[in-house]
mmCIF file of C-alpha atoms and ligand atoms in Angstrom:
data_model
loop_
_atom_site.group_PDB
_atom_site.id
_atom_site.type_symbol
_atom_site.label_atom_id
_atom_site.label_comp_id
_atom_site.label_asym_id
_atom_site.label_seq_id
_atom_site.Cartn_x
_atom_site.Cartn_y
_atom_site.Cartn_z
ATOM 1 C CA MET A 1 0.000 0.000 0.000
ATOM 2 C CA ASP A 2 2.789 2.392 0.945
ATOM 3 C CA CYS A 3 4.419 1.761 -2.416
ATOM 4 C CA ILE A 4 1.144 2.401 -4.277
ATOM 5 C CA VAL A 5 0.477 5.654 -2.388
ATOM 6 C CA LYS A 6 4.023 6.973 -2.827
ATOM 7 C CA THR A 7 4.166 6.044 -6.502
ATOM 8 C CA TYR A 8 0.912 7.902 -7.070
ATOM 9 C CA ARG A 9 2.053 10.966 -5.095
ATOM 10 C CA HIS A 10 5.430 11.276 -6.765
ATOM 11 C CA GLU A 11 4.666 10.172 -10.257
ATOM 12 C CA SER A 12 0.855 10.251 -10.647
ATOM 13 C CA LEU A 13 -1.040 7.512 -12.461
ATOM 14 C CA LEU A 14 1.645 7.348 -15.144
ATOM 15 C CA GLY A 15 4.128 6.061 -12.573
ATOM 16 C CA PHE A 16 2.336 2.718 -12.579
ATOM 17 C CA PHE A 17 2.897 2.233 -16.273
ATOM 18 C CA LYS A 18 6.607 2.879 -16.202
ATOM 19 C CA GLY A 19 8.557 0.583 -18.484
ATOM 20 C CA MET A 20 5.408 -1.005 -19.852
ATOM 21 C CA SER A 21 5.657 -0.434 -23.584
ATOM 22 C CA PHE A 22 8.647 -2.685 -23.958
ATOM 23 C CA PRO A 23 7.322 -5.702 -21.993
ATOM 24 C CA LEU A 24 4.138 -5.434 -24.007
ATOM 25 C CA VAL A 25 6.124 -6.153 -27.159
ATOM 26 C CA SER A 26 8.505 -8.585 -25.508
ATOM 27 C CA ILE A 27 5.830 -10.667 -23.803
ATOM 28 C CA ALA A 28 4.644 -11.925 -27.182
ATOM 29 C CA VAL A 29 8.143 -13.063 -28.107
ATOM 30 C CA VAL A 30 8.961 -14.507 -24.676
ATOM 31 C CA ASN A 31 5.700 -16.409 -24.279
ATOM 32 C CA SER A 32 5.850 -17.881 -27.749
ATOM 33 C CA VAL A 33 9.360 -19.150 -27.003
ATOM 34 C CA LEU A 34 8.255 -20.547 -23.627
ATOM 35 C CA PHE A 35 5.089 -22.246 -24.819
ATOM 36 C CA GLY A 36 6.689 -23.332 -28.101
ATOM 37 C CA VAL A 37 9.621 -25.000 -26.350
ATOM 38 C CA TYR A 38 7.351 -26.523 -23.709
ATOM 39 C CA SER A 39 4.964 -28.054 -26.254
ATOM 40 C CA ASN A 40 7.722 -29.365 -28.482
ATOM 41 C CA VAL A 41 9.794 -30.884 -25.685
ATOM 42 C CA LEU A 42 6.682 -32.553 -24.323
ATOM 43 C CA LEU A 43 5.871 -33.842 -27.783
ATOM 44 C CA ALA A 44 9.376 -35.261 -28.125
ATOM 45 C CA LEU A 45 9.291 -36.861 -24.668
ATOM 46 C CA THR A 46 5.854 -38.399 -24.852
ATOM 47 C CA ALA A 47 5.335 -38.842 -28.590
ATOM 48 C CA MET A 48 1.735 -37.713 -28.032
ATOM 49 C CA SER A 49 -0.063 -34.827 -29.681
ATOM 50 C CA HIS A 50 -1.801 -32.172 -27.625
ATOM 51 C CA GLN A 51 -5.153 -33.868 -28.266
ATOM 52 C CA GLU A 52 -3.893 -37.309 -27.286
ATOM 53 C CA ARG A 53 -2.474 -35.909 -24.074
ATOM 54 C CA ARG A 54 -5.984 -35.001 -23.016
ATOM 55 C CA THR A 55 -7.018 -38.642 -22.800
ATOM 56 C CA GLN A 56 -3.776 -39.827 -21.269
ATOM 57 C CA LEU A 57 -1.955 -37.403 -18.990
ATOM 58 C CA PRO A 58 1.806 -37.511 -19.548
ATOM 59 C CA SER A 59 3.875 -38.182 -16.456
ATOM 60 C CA TYR A 60 4.474 -35.180 -14.246
ATOM 61 C CA THR A 61 8.208 -35.747 -14.654
ATOM 62 C CA HIS A 62 7.876 -35.162 -18.399
ATOM 63 C CA VAL A 63 5.742 -32.075 -17.856
ATOM 64 C CA PHE A 64 8.284 -30.767 -15.346
ATOM 65 C CA ILE A 65 11.264 -31.386 -17.655
ATOM 66 C CA ALA A 66 9.481 -29.709 -20.578
ATOM 67 C CA GLY A 67 8.625 -26.688 -18.378
ATOM 68 C CA CYS A 68 12.187 -26.394 -17.091
ATOM 69 C CA THR A 69 13.563 -26.547 -20.635
ATOM 70 C CA GLY A 70 11.171 -23.774 -21.614
ATOM 71 C CA GLY A 71 12.489 -21.778 -18.648
ATOM 72 C CA VAL A 72 16.135 -22.154 -19.681
ATOM 73 C CA ILE A 73 15.586 -21.165 -23.324
ATOM 74 C CA GLN A 74 13.196 -18.368 -22.433
ATOM 75 C CA THR A 75 15.872 -16.700 -20.285
ATOM 76 C CA PHE A 76 17.947 -15.740 -23.341
ATOM 77 C CA PHE A 77 15.017 -13.783 -24.727
ATOM 78 C CA LEU A 78 13.618 -12.455 -21.481
ATOM 79 C CA ALA A 79 16.856 -11.242 -19.859
ATOM 80 C CA PRO A 80 17.451 -8.002 -21.830
ATOM 81 C CA PHE A 81 13.766 -7.058 -21.862
ATOM 82 C CA ASP A 82 13.412 -7.696 -18.151
ATOM 83 C CA LEU A 83 16.566 -5.737 -17.369
ATOM 84 C CA ILE A 84 15.268 -2.694 -19.247
ATOM 85 C CA LYS A 85 11.922 -2.962 -17.461
ATOM 86 C CA VAL A 86 13.581 -3.090 -14.044
ATOM 87 C CA ARG A 87 15.921 -0.180 -14.806
ATOM 88 C CA LEU A 88 13.067 2.008 -16.061
ATOM 89 C CA GLN A 89 10.799 1.111 -13.163
ATOM 90 C CA ASN A 90 13.500 2.000 -10.669
ATOM 91 C CA GLN A 91 14.019 5.416 -12.147
ATOM 92 C CA THR A 92 11.770 7.186 -9.691
ATOM 93 C CA GLU A 93 12.347 10.875 -10.369
ATOM 94 C CA PRO A 94 9.126 12.836 -10.858
ATOM 95 C CA ARG A 95 8.144 13.511 -14.456
ATOM 96 C CA VAL A 96 10.572 15.667 -16.395
ATOM 97 C CA GLN A 97 9.779 19.357 -16.649
ATOM 98 C CA PRO A 98 10.385 21.026 -20.006
ATOM 99 C CA GLY A 99 13.874 22.541 -19.900
ATOM 100 C CA GLY A 100 14.763 20.572 -16.767
ATOM 101 C CA PRO A 101 17.431 17.871 -16.539
ATOM 102 C CA GLN A 102 16.892 14.728 -18.601
ATOM 103 C CA PRO A 103 16.450 11.413 -16.777
ATOM 104 C CA ARG A 104 19.227 8.862 -17.159
ATOM 105 C CA TYR A 105 17.119 6.645 -19.402
ATOM 106 C CA ARG A 106 14.711 8.429 -21.715
ATOM 107 C CA GLY A 107 12.819 5.311 -22.794
ATOM 108 C CA PRO A 108 13.325 1.618 -23.519
ATOM 109 C CA VAL A 109 15.398 2.042 -26.674
ATOM 110 C CA HIS A 110 17.535 4.770 -25.127
ATOM 111 C CA CYS A 111 17.888 2.597 -22.039
ATOM 112 C CA ALA A 112 19.096 -0.385 -24.105
ATOM 113 C CA ALA A 113 21.554 1.816 -26.010
ATOM 114 C CA THR A 114 22.884 3.396 -22.798
ATOM 115 C CA ILE A 115 23.405 0.030 -21.099
ATOM 116 C CA PHE A 116 25.159 -1.232 -24.235
ATOM 117 C CA ARG A 117 27.446 1.812 -24.277
ATOM 118 C CA GLU A 118 28.166 1.982 -20.558
ATOM 119 C CA GLU A 119 28.230 -1.691 -19.617
ATOM 120 C CA GLY A 120 28.970 -3.448 -22.905
ATOM 121 C CA PRO A 121 26.893 -6.115 -24.679
ATOM 122 C CA ARG A 122 27.143 -8.401 -21.663
ATOM 123 C CA GLY A 123 25.622 -5.603 -19.600
ATOM 124 C CA LEU A 124 22.313 -6.335 -21.334
ATOM 125 C CA PHE A 125 22.389 -9.774 -19.731
ATOM 126 C CA ARG A 126 23.122 -8.574 -16.222
ATOM 127 C CA GLY A 127 21.182 -10.685 -13.730
ATOM 128 C CA ALA A 128 20.549 -13.389 -16.350
ATOM 129 C CA TRP A 129 21.939 -16.157 -14.138
ATOM 130 C CA ALA A 130 19.614 -15.223 -11.335
ATOM 131 C CA LEU A 131 16.776 -15.021 -13.850
ATOM 132 C CA MET A 132 17.546 -18.515 -15.134
ATOM 133 C CA LEU A 133 17.727 -19.869 -11.594
ATOM 134 C CA ARG A 134 14.411 -18.195 -10.828
ATOM 135 C CA ASP A 135 12.595 -19.449 -13.895
ATOM 136 C CA THR A 136 13.873 -22.963 -14.551
ATOM 137 C CA PRO A 137 12.354 -24.886 -11.623
ATOM 138 C CA THR A 138 9.444 -22.510 -11.187
ATOM 139 C CA LEU A 139 8.311 -22.899 -14.784
ATOM 140 C CA GLY A 140 8.466 -26.660 -14.300
ATOM 141 C CA LEU A 141 6.170 -26.192 -11.332
ATOM 142 C CA TYR A 142 4.012 -23.809 -13.368
ATOM 143 C CA PHE A 143 3.157 -26.428 -16.012
ATOM 144 C CA VAL A 144 2.824 -29.270 -13.504
ATOM 145 C CA THR A 145 0.272 -27.221 -11.535
ATOM 146 C CA TYR A 146 -1.597 -26.322 -14.693
ATOM 147 C CA GLU A 147 -1.749 -29.818 -16.190
ATOM 148 C CA GLY A 148 -2.491 -31.404 -12.803
ATOM 149 C CA PHE A 149 -5.376 -29.065 -12.020
ATOM 150 C CA CYS A 150 -6.885 -29.447 -15.492
ATOM 151 C CA HIS A 151 -6.607 -33.222 -15.303
ATOM 152 C CA GLN A 152 -8.262 -33.451 -11.896
ATOM 153 C CA ASN A 153 -11.164 -31.242 -12.834
ATOM 154 C CA THR A 154 -11.977 -32.586 -16.281
ATOM 155 C CA PRO A 155 -14.002 -35.730 -17.029
ATOM 156 C CA HIS A 156 -11.823 -38.387 -18.607
ATOM 157 C CA GLY A 157 -11.131 -37.937 -22.295
ATOM 158 C CA GLN A 158 -12.653 -34.464 -22.529
ATOM 159 C CA ASN A 159 -11.071 -31.090 -23.052
ATOM 160 C CA PRO A 160 -10.994 -28.839 -19.973
ATOM 161 C CA SER A 161 -13.674 -26.154 -19.954
ATOM 162 C CA SER A 162 -12.705 -22.486 -20.259
ATOM 163 C CA ALA A 163 -13.466 -22.003 -16.564
ATOM 164 C CA THR A 164 -11.155 -24.885 -15.625
ATOM 165 C CA VAL A 165 -8.400 -23.500 -17.856
ATOM 166 C CA LEU A 166 -8.752 -20.049 -16.290
ATOM 167 C CA VAL A 167 -8.588 -21.338 -12.713
ATOM 168 C CA ALA A 168 -5.793 -23.826 -13.493
ATOM 169 C CA GLY A 169 -3.763 -21.075 -15.179
ATOM 170 C CA GLY A 170 -4.380 -18.743 -12.246
ATOM 171 C CA PHE A 171 -3.228 -21.317 -9.721
ATOM 172 C CA ALA A 172 -0.211 -22.158 -11.847
ATOM 173 C CA GLY A 173 0.688 -18.458 -11.823
ATOM 174 C CA ILE A 174 0.323 -18.151 -8.054
ATOM 175 C CA ALA A 175 2.232 -21.374 -7.305
ATOM 176 C CA SER A 176 5.135 -20.456 -9.539
ATOM 177 C CA TRP A 177 5.305 -16.863 -8.321
ATOM 178 C CA VAL A 178 5.298 -17.908 -4.681
ATOM 179 C CA ALA A 179 8.221 -20.223 -5.434
ATOM 180 C CA ALA A 180 9.958 -17.627 -7.602
ATOM 181 C CA THR A 181 9.749 -14.613 -5.304
ATOM 182 C CA PRO A 182 12.983 -15.175 -3.301
ATOM 183 C CA LEU A 183 15.059 -15.335 -6.477
ATOM 184 C CA ASP A 184 13.031 -12.544 -8.019
ATOM 185 C CA VAL A 185 14.289 -10.213 -5.282
ATOM 186 C CA ILE A 186 17.874 -11.309 -5.936
ATOM 187 C CA LYS A 187 17.471 -11.060 -9.701
ATOM 188 C CA SER A 188 16.238 -7.465 -9.529
ATOM 189 C CA ARG A 189 19.082 -6.483 -7.213
ATOM 190 C CA MET A 190 21.632 -7.987 -9.584
ATOM 191 C CA GLN A 191 20.039 -6.138 -12.500
ATOM 192 C CA MET A 192 20.278 -2.796 -10.674
ATOM 193 C CA ASP A 193 23.822 -3.503 -9.590
ATOM 194 C CA GLY A 194 25.470 -2.443 -12.830
ATOM 195 C CA LEU A 195 24.247 1.087 -12.394
ATOM 196 C CA ARG A 196 26.619 2.452 -9.772
ATOM 197 C CA ARG A 197 29.565 0.999 -7.901
ATOM 198 C CA ARG A 198 29.338 -2.779 -8.051
ATOM 199 C CA GLU A 199 27.933 -4.059 -4.763
ATOM 200 C CA TYR A 200 27.629 -7.812 -5.293
ATOM 201 C CA GLN A 201 30.246 -10.316 -6.483
ATOM 202 C CA GLY A 202 27.603 -12.694 -7.796
ATOM 203 C CA VAL A 203 24.266 -14.346 -7.101
ATOM 204 C CA LEU A 204 25.416 -16.092 -3.919
ATOM 205 C CA ASP A 205 27.033 -12.953 -2.560
ATOM 206 C CA CYS A 206 23.807 -11.057 -3.210
ATOM 207 C CA VAL A 207 21.787 -13.738 -1.382
ATOM 208 C CA VAL A 208 24.148 -13.693 1.610
ATOM 209 C CA SER A 209 24.483 -9.934 1.952
ATOM 210 C CA SER A 210 20.758 -9.298 1.438
ATOM 211 C CA PHE A 211 20.037 -11.850 4.155
ATOM 212 C CA ARG A 212 22.647 -10.365 6.516
ATOM 213 C CA GLN A 213 21.364 -6.848 6.102
ATOM 214 C CA GLU A 214 17.633 -7.445 6.022
ATOM 215 C CA GLY A 215 16.969 -10.913 7.394
ATOM 216 C CA LEU A 216 14.816 -13.680 5.991
ATOM 217 C CA ARG A 217 11.975 -11.278 5.233
ATOM 218 C CA VAL A 218 13.847 -9.838 2.302
ATOM 219 C CA PHE A 219 13.160 -12.985 0.254
ATOM 220 C CA PHE A 220 9.422 -12.476 0.500
ATOM 221 C CA ARG A 221 9.340 -8.948 -0.787
ATOM 222 C CA GLY A 222 6.629 -8.524 -3.350
ATOM 223 C CA LEU A 223 5.093 -11.917 -2.597
ATOM 224 C CA THR A 224 1.553 -10.570 -2.243
ATOM 225 C CA ILE A 225 1.678 -8.398 -5.316
ATOM 226 C CA ASN A 226 3.361 -11.128 -7.403
ATOM 227 C CA SER A 227 0.645 -13.618 -6.461
ATOM 228 C CA ALA A 228 -2.201 -11.161 -6.941
ATOM 229 C CA ARG A 229 -0.857 -10.325 -10.377
ATOM 230 C CA GLY A 230 0.008 -13.952 -11.132
ATOM 231 C CA PHE A 231 -3.579 -15.179 -11.051
ATOM 232 C CA PRO A 232 -5.276 -13.038 -13.724
ATOM 233 C CA VAL A 233 -2.210 -12.810 -15.952
ATOM 234 C CA ASN A 234 -1.733 -16.549 -16.153
ATOM 235 C CA ALA A 235 -5.428 -17.359 -16.325
ATOM 236 C CA VAL A 236 -5.579 -15.305 -19.523
ATOM 237 C CA THR A 237 -2.244 -16.664 -20.778
ATOM 238 C CA PHE A 238 -3.395 -20.286 -20.599
ATOM 239 C CA LEU A 239 -6.822 -19.543 -22.005
ATOM 240 C CA SER A 240 -5.170 -17.934 -25.040
ATOM 241 C CA TYR A 241 -2.768 -20.861 -25.352
ATOM 242 C CA GLU A 242 -5.543 -23.467 -25.325
ATOM 243 C CA TYR A 243 -7.704 -21.396 -27.628
ATOM 244 C CA LEU A 244 -4.923 -20.999 -30.181
ATOM 245 C CA LEU A 245 -4.009 -24.683 -30.045
ATOM 246 C CA HIS A 246 -7.611 -25.625 -30.778
ATOM 247 C CA SER A 247 -8.221 -23.145 -33.519
ATOM 248 C CA TRP A 248 -4.965 -23.951 -35.321
ATOM 249 C CA GLY A 249 -4.440 -27.555 -34.429
HETATM 250 C C1 M3L B 301 8.317 -18.407 -13.299
HETATM 251 N N1 M3L B 301 7.689 -17.152 -12.945
HETATM 252 C C2 M3L B 301 7.018 -17.292 -11.683
HETATM 253 C C3 M3L B 301 8.708 -16.147 -12.779
HETATM 254 C C4 M3L B 301 6.789 -16.685 -14.000
HETATM 255 C C5 M3L B 301 5.710 -17.652 -14.357
HETATM 256 C C6 M3L B 301 4.600 -17.039 -15.161
HETATM 257 C C7 M3L B 301 4.992 -16.299 -16.369
HETATM 258 C C8 M3L B 301 4.058 -15.216 -16.752
HETATM 259 N N2 M3L B 301 4.512 -14.627 -17.993
HETATM 260 C C9 M3L B 301 3.951 -14.133 -15.686
HETATM 261 O O1 M3L B 301 4.528 -13.072 -15.885
HETATM 262 O O2 M3L B 301 3.291 -14.305 -14.687
#
């Protein structure tokens, strides 16, 4: 609540949409990589089409492996986009006045160019290890939750209803975000670390020093908001996924 109130006071309604244009474009790319890799790995592991999988649920191990693989590959696409989002969101100066000083990053493209210039091409992948650690197991969990919930709430041999897909997707989002939040905190700190004097030696150092300075609570920062956001976002994501598979498959 404090964050919402302060964001509104300092930056008005626009403050909530900071760094949004870029993720809007990137989410299409990132999700198609994730769901594309997931579906294809599952196909390779089980030799069953999407339709056939409805009658015979693949083993949860296969679902988990396919989800984890999606998580690894997705990181290469997500890392630069996510970095730019985090940098822009953390730029909390009030809106620029005409004639006043320019903010450090003037927008996503300028932000990408500045990071490239100041921190080199590898700078665009700052925090990518933490991101991969965050997403690999949690995306495995994401698909296991989704498939498991759909399977349990659908009569044998039928396709899950839209309502089931929405709720299953929502739960998958919450479960994976709850599991991902500790490393999400670390990931964002690593991404911000390139900006000034380097504070952390690596992921482990960031975990240890965050814990020393702020205690165990630090790893649960943003848990409520991540889960609250996770439900609707992933309900819609899975509904679109199922819908597209049916209309094209
Ligand atoms: C694995 N982790 C929890 C990080 C994300 C899982 C859901 C991904 C979705 N695009 C979203 O933004 O919610």
